[in-house]
Amino acid sequence: MITTAKRLDTIEEYYFSSKLREVRQLAAEGKPIINMGIGSPDLLPSQAVVDAVSLAMSDPNAHQYQSYQGLPELREGIANFYKKNYNVALIPAVEILPLMGSKEGIMHISLAFLNEGDHVLIPNPGYPTYTSVTNLVGAIPVFYNLTEHTNWEPDFEALEKLDLSKVKIMWIGYPHMPTGARGSLELFSKLVAFAKKHHILLVNDNPYSFVLNDNPISLLQVDGAKDVALELNSLSKTFNMAGWRVGMVLGNATCIDAVLKVKSNMDSGMFFGIQKGAIEALKSETSWFEEMNVIYKKRRVLTEQLAEKLGCKVYKEGVGLFVWAKLPKGITSAEKFIDEILHEKSIFITPGTIFGSNGEGYVRFALCVKEEKIDEAISRCT
Ligand SMILES: Cc1ncc(COP(=O)(O)O)c(C=O)c1O
């Protein structure tokens, strides 16, 4: 028997990777599953994006290795997107690095900055990948609490009380996943000041700012943010391109250079056609977001009704691709709750616990389900 690396003992298979096997098995047995678990947009990218990738296929350069930093035109496109939508100026050559989805950026940033034993501040609840990657590189997750009492924002007094001497990276993400808390420039300013004071690399994971959110903001809007911060962004949810795997890391040029050092040893550039499609997507007019959000708004209204039918209390201020809701009084286990709904009503929703211990008592509904299906889910609960 060939033994696996010790680092594998620090993580488990990704929740959705194993739970969706169970959900698929139920569907294969004939159960009419409505999957409101994972946030994978079912809406299509624009036709212009699809045309751009088709056209790119006949370019003689299409099939060769591509630049480790992405096409200059893609970096320009990202810079224009940031200027237009967040009023953030970025230098395409040194402050922007395209990624194959923002998820890989979490690994690259961690590999670039963390030594074994370094501490990493991770939101609880938060995206599980921050924790698993921290463990994989031998660093130590230090969870900071987000609760409904602080509107899912960090409590700075509690943060200051922690031993921060070994903290190297702090992960934040607003709009926040899973709760949908918006964050604010005021919060970002405080976080930048905190990161500067304690010499921490602050990384904002920002893939949801265009979904059901009338005020998209970036951490990089804060004066001096580029001294200590990076931001991850992604085309997955903004342009319905989750399967394309296009993301980006932006900000401090020295840090971007360190990330490139890792990344250029990992892959050999992003497929030309995908870059061409991404360039087209980034040119989208505001009407693109407006049209997408008309659909998400209707879904959100219905999903809130479904949550309420299940006896849950919805976090109404949430933005982004999910509805976050508190379990009915007296029910304490989110996993037991979602399993009952899965087996009794064939509706799959995500237990808050996969995002950390502060997710206990909550569930998350993805808005990636057509209205008819949400209607059907509601009818199964009456
Ligand atoms: C908070 C958060 N960050 C990052 C990602 C990864 O997105 P991408 O598709 O860009 O890798 C997700 C995906 O669900 C997410 O929820």
Coordinates of C-alpha atoms and ligand atoms in Angstrom, one line a residue:
M1 CA 0.0 0.0 0.0
I2 CA 1.4 3.4 -1.0
T3 CA 0.8 5.8 1.8
T4 CA -0.5 9.3 1.1
A5 CA 1.1 12.5 2.2
K6 CA 0.5 13.5 5.8
R7 CA -1.1 16.7 4.5
L8 CA -4.0 14.7 3.2
D9 CA -4.9 13.9 6.8
T10 CA -5.6 17.6 7.4
I11 CA -8.5 17.8 5.0
E12 CA -11.5 15.9 3.9
E13 CA -13.1 15.5 0.4
Y14 CA -14.9 18.8 -0.5
Y15 CA -18.4 18.6 1.0
F16 CA -20.2 19.0 -2.4
S17 CA -17.9 16.5 -4.0
S18 CA -19.2 13.8 -1.7
K19 CA -22.7 15.1 -0.9
L20 CA -23.6 15.5 -4.6
R21 CA -22.7 11.8 -5.1
E22 CA -25.5 11.0 -2.7
V23 CA -27.8 13.5 -4.3
R24 CA -27.1 12.1 -7.8
Q25 CA -27.7 8.6 -6.5
L26 CA -31.2 9.6 -5.2
A27 CA -31.9 11.2 -8.6
A28 CA -30.7 7.9 -10.3
E29 CA -33.2 6.1 -8.1
G30 CA -36.0 8.2 -9.6
K31 CA -36.3 10.9 -6.9
P32 CA -37.4 14.2 -8.4
I33 CA -34.5 16.1 -6.9
I34 CA -34.5 19.9 -6.9
N35 CA -30.9 21.0 -6.3
M36 CA -30.6 24.3 -4.4
G37 CA -27.2 23.4 -3.0
I38 CA -24.3 24.6 -5.1
G39 CA -24.0 28.1 -6.6
S40 CA -23.3 27.1 -10.2
P41 CA -25.2 29.6 -12.4
D42 CA -27.7 27.9 -14.8
L43 CA -28.1 31.1 -16.9
L44 CA -26.1 31.4 -20.1
P45 CA -23.2 33.7 -20.9
S46 CA -24.0 36.3 -23.6
Q47 CA -24.1 35.3 -27.2
A48 CA -21.2 37.7 -27.9
V49 CA -19.1 35.7 -25.5
V50 CA -19.9 32.4 -27.1
D51 CA -19.3 33.9 -30.6
A52 CA -15.9 35.2 -29.4
V53 CA -14.7 31.8 -28.3
S54 CA -16.0 30.2 -31.5
L55 CA -14.2 32.7 -33.7
A56 CA -11.0 32.3 -31.6
M57 CA -10.9 28.6 -32.6
S58 CA -9.8 29.5 -36.1
D59 CA -7.0 31.8 -34.9
P60 CA -3.6 30.1 -35.8
N61 CA -2.4 31.1 -32.3
A62 CA -5.3 29.4 -30.6
H63 CA -3.8 26.0 -29.8
Q64 CA -0.3 27.0 -28.6
Y65 CA 0.8 27.6 -25.0
Q66 CA -0.3 31.0 -23.8
S67 CA 1.3 33.7 -21.7
Y68 CA 1.6 32.9 -18.0
Q69 CA 0.2 36.4 -17.3
G70 CA -2.7 36.1 -19.8
L71 CA -3.1 38.0 -23.1
P72 CA -2.2 41.7 -22.6
E73 CA -5.7 42.4 -24.1
L74 CA -7.3 40.4 -21.2
R75 CA -5.3 42.3 -18.6
E76 CA -6.4 45.6 -20.3
G77 CA -10.0 44.3 -20.3
I78 CA -9.8 43.6 -16.5
A79 CA -8.3 47.0 -15.9
N80 CA -11.2 48.7 -17.8
F81 CA -13.7 46.6 -16.0
Y82 CA -12.3 47.6 -12.6
K83 CA -12.2 51.3 -13.6
K84 CA -15.7 51.3 -15.0
N85 CA -17.4 49.3 -12.3
Y86 CA -15.5 50.0 -9.1
N87 CA -13.6 53.2 -10.1
V88 CA -10.3 51.4 -9.2
A89 CA -7.3 52.1 -11.4
L90 CA -4.9 49.2 -12.0
I91 CA -1.7 48.8 -14.0
P92 CA -2.4 45.9 -16.3
A93 CA 1.3 44.8 -16.5
V94 CA 1.9 44.5 -12.8
E95 CA -1.2 44.8 -10.7
I96 CA -3.4 42.2 -12.5
L97 CA -3.0 38.4 -12.9
P98 CA -5.7 36.4 -14.6
L99 CA -6.4 33.0 -12.9
M100 CA -8.2 29.9 -13.9
G101 CA -11.0 30.7 -11.5
S102 CA -10.5 32.5 -8.2
K103 CA -10.4 29.2 -6.3
E104 CA -6.9 28.5 -7.6
G105 CA -5.8 31.9 -6.4
I106 CA -6.5 30.8 -2.8
M107 CA -3.9 28.1 -3.2
H108 CA -1.4 30.2 -5.1
I109 CA -1.6 33.1 -2.6
S110 CA -1.2 30.6 0.3
L111 CA 1.8 28.9 -1.4
A112 CA 3.4 32.2 -2.1
F113 CA 3.1 33.6 1.4
L114 CA 2.7 31.0 4.0
N115 CA 5.3 29.0 5.8
E116 CA 4.5 26.0 8.0
G117 CA 3.2 27.2 11.3
D118 CA 2.1 30.6 10.1
H119 CA -1.3 31.7 11.3
V120 CA -4.2 32.6 8.9
L121 CA -7.3 34.5 9.9
I122 CA -10.3 32.9 8.4
P123 CA -14.0 34.0 8.7
N124 CA -16.4 31.6 10.5
P125 CA -18.6 31.1 8.6
G126 CA -16.7 31.4 5.3
Y127 CA -15.8 29.6 2.1
P128 CA -14.3 26.2 3.2
T129 CA -11.4 26.4 0.7
Y130 CA -9.6 29.0 2.9
T131 CA -9.4 26.5 5.7
S132 CA -8.5 23.4 3.6
V133 CA -5.8 25.2 1.6
T134 CA -4.3 26.7 4.9
N135 CA -4.2 23.1 6.2
L136 CA -2.6 21.7 3.0
V137 CA 0.3 24.2 3.2
G138 CA 0.9 23.4 6.9
A139 CA -0.3 26.7 8.2
I140 CA -2.7 27.1 11.1
P141 CA -6.3 28.4 10.6
V142 CA -7.3 30.9 13.3
F143 CA -11.0 31.5 12.9
Y144 CA -12.6 34.9 13.6
N145 CA -16.3 35.0 14.4
L146 CA -18.9 36.5 12.2
T147 CA -22.4 36.5 13.7
E148 CA -25.8 38.0 13.0
H149 CA -25.2 40.3 16.0
T150 CA -22.5 42.1 14.1
N151 CA -24.3 41.8 10.8
W152 CA -21.7 39.1 9.8
E153 CA -18.9 41.6 10.0
P154 CA -15.7 41.1 12.1
D155 CA -15.6 42.3 15.7
F156 CA -12.4 44.4 15.8
E157 CA -12.2 44.4 19.6
A158 CA -12.2 40.6 19.5
L159 CA -9.7 40.5 16.7
E160 CA -7.3 42.8 18.6
K161 CA -7.5 40.4 21.6
L162 CA -6.1 37.5 19.5
D163 CA -2.4 36.7 19.4
L164 CA -1.7 38.2 16.0
S165 CA 2.1 37.8 16.1
K166 CA 2.1 34.8 13.7
V167 CA -0.7 35.9 11.4
K168 CA 0.4 36.3 7.8
I169 CA -2.9 36.4 5.8
M170 CA -6.4 37.5 6.6
W171 CA -9.2 36.2 4.3
I172 CA -12.3 38.4 4.0
G173 CA -15.0 38.3 1.4
Y174 CA -17.8 40.9 0.9
P175 CA -20.4 40.5 -0.3
H176 CA -20.0 37.6 2.1
M177 CA -20.6 34.0 1.2
P178 CA -22.6 32.2 2.6
T179 CA -24.6 35.0 4.4
G180 CA -24.8 37.6 1.7
A181 CA -23.8 40.4 4.1
R182 CA -22.8 43.4 1.9
G183 CA -19.8 44.9 3.7
S184 CA -19.0 48.6 3.2
L185 CA -16.2 50.9 2.3
E186 CA -16.1 51.9 6.0
L187 CA -15.6 48.3 7.0
F188 CA -12.9 47.9 4.3
S189 CA -11.1 51.0 5.6
K190 CA -11.0 49.6 9.1
L191 CA -9.7 46.2 7.7
V192 CA -6.9 47.9 5.7
A193 CA -5.9 49.9 8.9
F194 CA -5.9 46.6 10.9
A195 CA -3.8 44.8 8.3
K196 CA -1.3 47.6 8.1
K197 CA -1.0 47.8 11.9
H198 CA -0.3 44.1 12.2
H199 CA 1.6 43.5 8.9
I200 CA -1.0 41.1 7.6
L201 CA -1.7 40.5 3.9
L202 CA -5.4 41.2 3.5
V203 CA -7.2 39.3 0.8
N204 CA -10.8 40.1 -0.3
D205 CA -12.6 37.4 -2.2
N206 CA -15.1 39.3 -4.3
P207 CA -17.0 37.0 -6.7
Y208 CA -20.5 38.1 -5.9
S209 CA -20.6 41.9 -6.2
F210 CA -22.8 42.0 -9.3
V211 CA -25.5 39.6 -8.1
L212 CA -28.5 41.4 -6.7
N213 CA -26.3 44.2 -5.4
D214 CA -26.9 47.8 -6.5
N215 CA -23.6 49.0 -5.0
P216 CA -20.6 46.8 -6.1
I217 CA -17.5 47.7 -4.1
S218 CA -13.9 46.7 -4.1
L219 CA -11.4 46.6 -1.3
L220 CA -9.0 48.3 -3.6
Q221 CA -11.2 51.5 -3.5
V222 CA -9.8 52.2 0.0
D223 CA -6.8 54.6 0.0
G224 CA -3.6 52.7 0.7
A225 CA -5.2 49.3 0.2
K226 CA -2.7 48.3 -2.4
D227 CA 0.1 48.6 0.2
V228 CA -1.3 45.5 2.0
A229 CA -4.1 44.0 0.0
L230 CA -5.0 41.7 -2.8
E231 CA -8.5 41.1 -4.3
L232 CA -9.7 38.0 -6.0
N233 CA -12.5 38.3 -8.5
S234 CA -14.2 36.0 -11.0
L235 CA -16.3 35.7 -14.1
S236 CA -18.1 32.6 -12.7
K237 CA -21.1 34.3 -11.2
T238 CA -20.8 37.8 -12.8
F239 CA -21.0 36.4 -16.4
N240 CA -22.5 32.9 -15.9
M241 CA -19.1 31.4 -16.8
A242 CA -18.4 29.1 -13.8
G243 CA -17.3 26.2 -15.9
W244 CA -14.9 28.3 -18.0
R245 CA -12.7 28.9 -15.0
V246 CA -11.7 32.5 -15.3
G247 CA -10.8 34.6 -12.4
M248 CA -8.2 37.2 -11.4
V249 CA -6.0 38.5 -8.6
L250 CA -5.4 42.2 -8.3
G251 CA -3.6 44.7 -6.2
N252 CA -0.1 45.0 -4.7
A253 CA 2.4 44.5 -7.5
T254 CA 5.0 42.8 -5.4
C255 CA 2.5 40.3 -4.1
I256 CA 1.2 39.7 -7.6
D257 CA 4.7 39.0 -8.7
A258 CA 5.1 36.4 -5.9
V259 CA 1.8 34.8 -7.0
L260 CA 3.0 34.6 -10.6
K261 CA 6.2 32.9 -9.4
V262 CA 4.0 30.1 -8.0
K263 CA 1.5 30.0 -10.8
S264 CA 4.0 30.0 -13.6
N265 CA 5.3 26.7 -12.2
M266 CA 1.8 25.2 -12.0
D267 CA 0.1 25.8 -15.4
S268 CA 1.1 26.9 -18.8
G269 CA -1.4 29.6 -19.5
M270 CA -5.2 29.8 -20.1
F271 CA -6.7 28.5 -23.3
F272 CA -6.7 31.3 -25.9
G273 CA -10.4 30.9 -26.8
I274 CA -11.4 31.2 -23.1
Q275 CA -9.4 34.4 -22.8
K276 CA -11.1 35.8 -25.9
G277 CA -14.5 35.0 -24.5
A278 CA -13.5 36.5 -21.1
I279 CA -12.4 39.7 -22.9
E280 CA -15.8 40.0 -24.5
A281 CA -17.7 39.4 -21.3
L282 CA -15.7 42.1 -19.5
K283 CA -16.9 44.6 -22.0
S284 CA -20.6 44.0 -21.1
E285 CA -22.8 47.0 -20.5
T286 CA -24.6 47.6 -17.2
S287 CA -27.7 46.3 -18.9
W288 CA -26.2 42.8 -18.7
F289 CA -26.3 42.9 -14.9
E290 CA -29.7 44.5 -14.9
E291 CA -31.2 41.7 -17.0
M292 CA -29.5 39.0 -15.0
N293 CA -30.7 40.5 -11.7
V294 CA -34.4 40.7 -12.9
I295 CA -34.3 36.9 -13.0
Y296 CA -32.4 36.5 -9.7
K297 CA -34.8 39.0 -8.0
K298 CA -37.8 36.8 -8.9
R299 CA -36.0 33.7 -7.8
R300 CA -35.0 35.3 -4.5
V301 CA -38.6 36.3 -3.7
L302 CA -39.8 32.7 -4.4
T303 CA -36.8 31.2 -2.5
E304 CA -37.6 33.4 0.5
Q305 CA -41.2 32.1 0.4
L306 CA -39.8 28.5 0.3
A307 CA -37.5 29.1 3.3
E308 CA -40.4 30.6 5.2
K309 CA -42.6 27.6 4.3
L310 CA -39.9 25.5 5.9
G311 CA -40.2 27.6 9.0
C312 CA -36.9 29.4 8.5
K313 CA -36.2 33.1 9.1
V314 CA -34.5 34.7 6.1
Y315 CA -31.6 37.2 6.4
K316 CA -33.4 39.8 4.2
E317 CA -30.4 42.2 3.8
G318 CA -28.4 39.6 2.0
V319 CA -27.1 40.1 -1.6
G320 CA -25.4 37.7 -4.0
L321 CA -26.3 34.3 -5.2
F322 CA -27.8 32.8 -2.0
V323 CA -30.5 33.1 0.5
W324 CA -29.2 32.6 4.1
A325 CA -31.8 31.6 6.6
K326 CA -32.1 30.6 10.3
L327 CA -33.6 27.3 11.2
P328 CA -37.0 27.1 12.9
K329 CA -36.9 27.5 16.7
G330 CA -36.1 24.3 18.5
I331 CA -34.2 22.8 15.6
T332 CA -30.5 22.7 16.3
S333 CA -28.8 20.6 13.7
A334 CA -28.6 22.0 10.2
E335 CA -27.3 18.8 8.7
K336 CA -30.2 16.8 10.2
F337 CA -32.6 19.4 8.9
I338 CA -31.3 19.3 5.3
D339 CA -31.2 15.5 5.3
E340 CA -34.8 15.3 6.3
I341 CA -35.8 17.8 3.5
L342 CA -33.6 15.9 1.0
H343 CA -35.2 12.5 1.9
E344 CA -38.8 13.7 2.5
K345 CA -39.2 16.4 -0.1
S346 CA -36.3 15.7 -2.5
I347 CA -35.0 19.3 -2.1
F348 CA -31.3 19.7 -1.6
I349 CA -30.1 22.7 0.4
T350 CA -26.8 23.4 2.0
P351 CA -26.3 23.1 5.8
G352 CA -24.6 26.2 7.2
T353 CA -22.2 24.0 9.2
I354 CA -20.0 23.3 6.1
F355 CA -19.0 27.0 6.3
G356 CA -17.9 26.7 10.0
S357 CA -19.3 26.3 13.4
N358 CA -21.1 29.7 13.3
G359 CA -23.1 28.3 10.4
E360 CA -24.8 25.9 12.8
G361 CA -28.5 26.8 13.0
Y362 CA -28.6 28.1 9.4
V363 CA -29.1 26.9 5.9
R364 CA -28.2 28.3 2.5
F365 CA -30.3 28.2 -0.7
A366 CA -28.7 28.8 -4.1
L367 CA -30.6 30.9 -6.6
C368 CA -29.4 28.8 -9.5
V369 CA -32.8 27.1 -10.0
K370 CA -35.5 28.1 -12.4
E371 CA -38.7 29.8 -11.1
E372 CA -40.9 26.8 -12.0
K373 CA -38.7 24.5 -9.9
I374 CA -38.8 26.8 -6.9
D375 CA -42.6 27.0 -7.3
E376 CA -42.6 23.2 -7.3
A377 CA -40.4 23.1 -4.2
I378 CA -42.8 25.4 -2.5
S379 CA -45.7 23.2 -3.5
R380 CA -43.9 20.2 -2.0
C381 CA -43.9 22.0 1.4
T382 CA -47.6 22.7 1.7
Ligands
LIG1 C1 -16.6 32.8 -1.7 C2 -16.1 32.1 -2.9 N1 -14.9 32.3 -3.3 C3 -14.4 31.7 -4.4 C4 -15.2 30.9 -5.2 C5 -14.6 30.2 -6.4 O1 -15.0 30.8 -7.5 P1 -14.3 30.5 -8.9 O2 -15.4 29.9 -9.8 O3 -13.9 31.9 -9.5 O4 -13.1 29.7 -8.7 C6 -16.5 30.6 -4.8 C7 -17.3 29.7 -5.5 O5 -18.4 29.2 -5.2 C8 -17.0 31.3 -3.6 O6 -18.2 31.1 -3.1

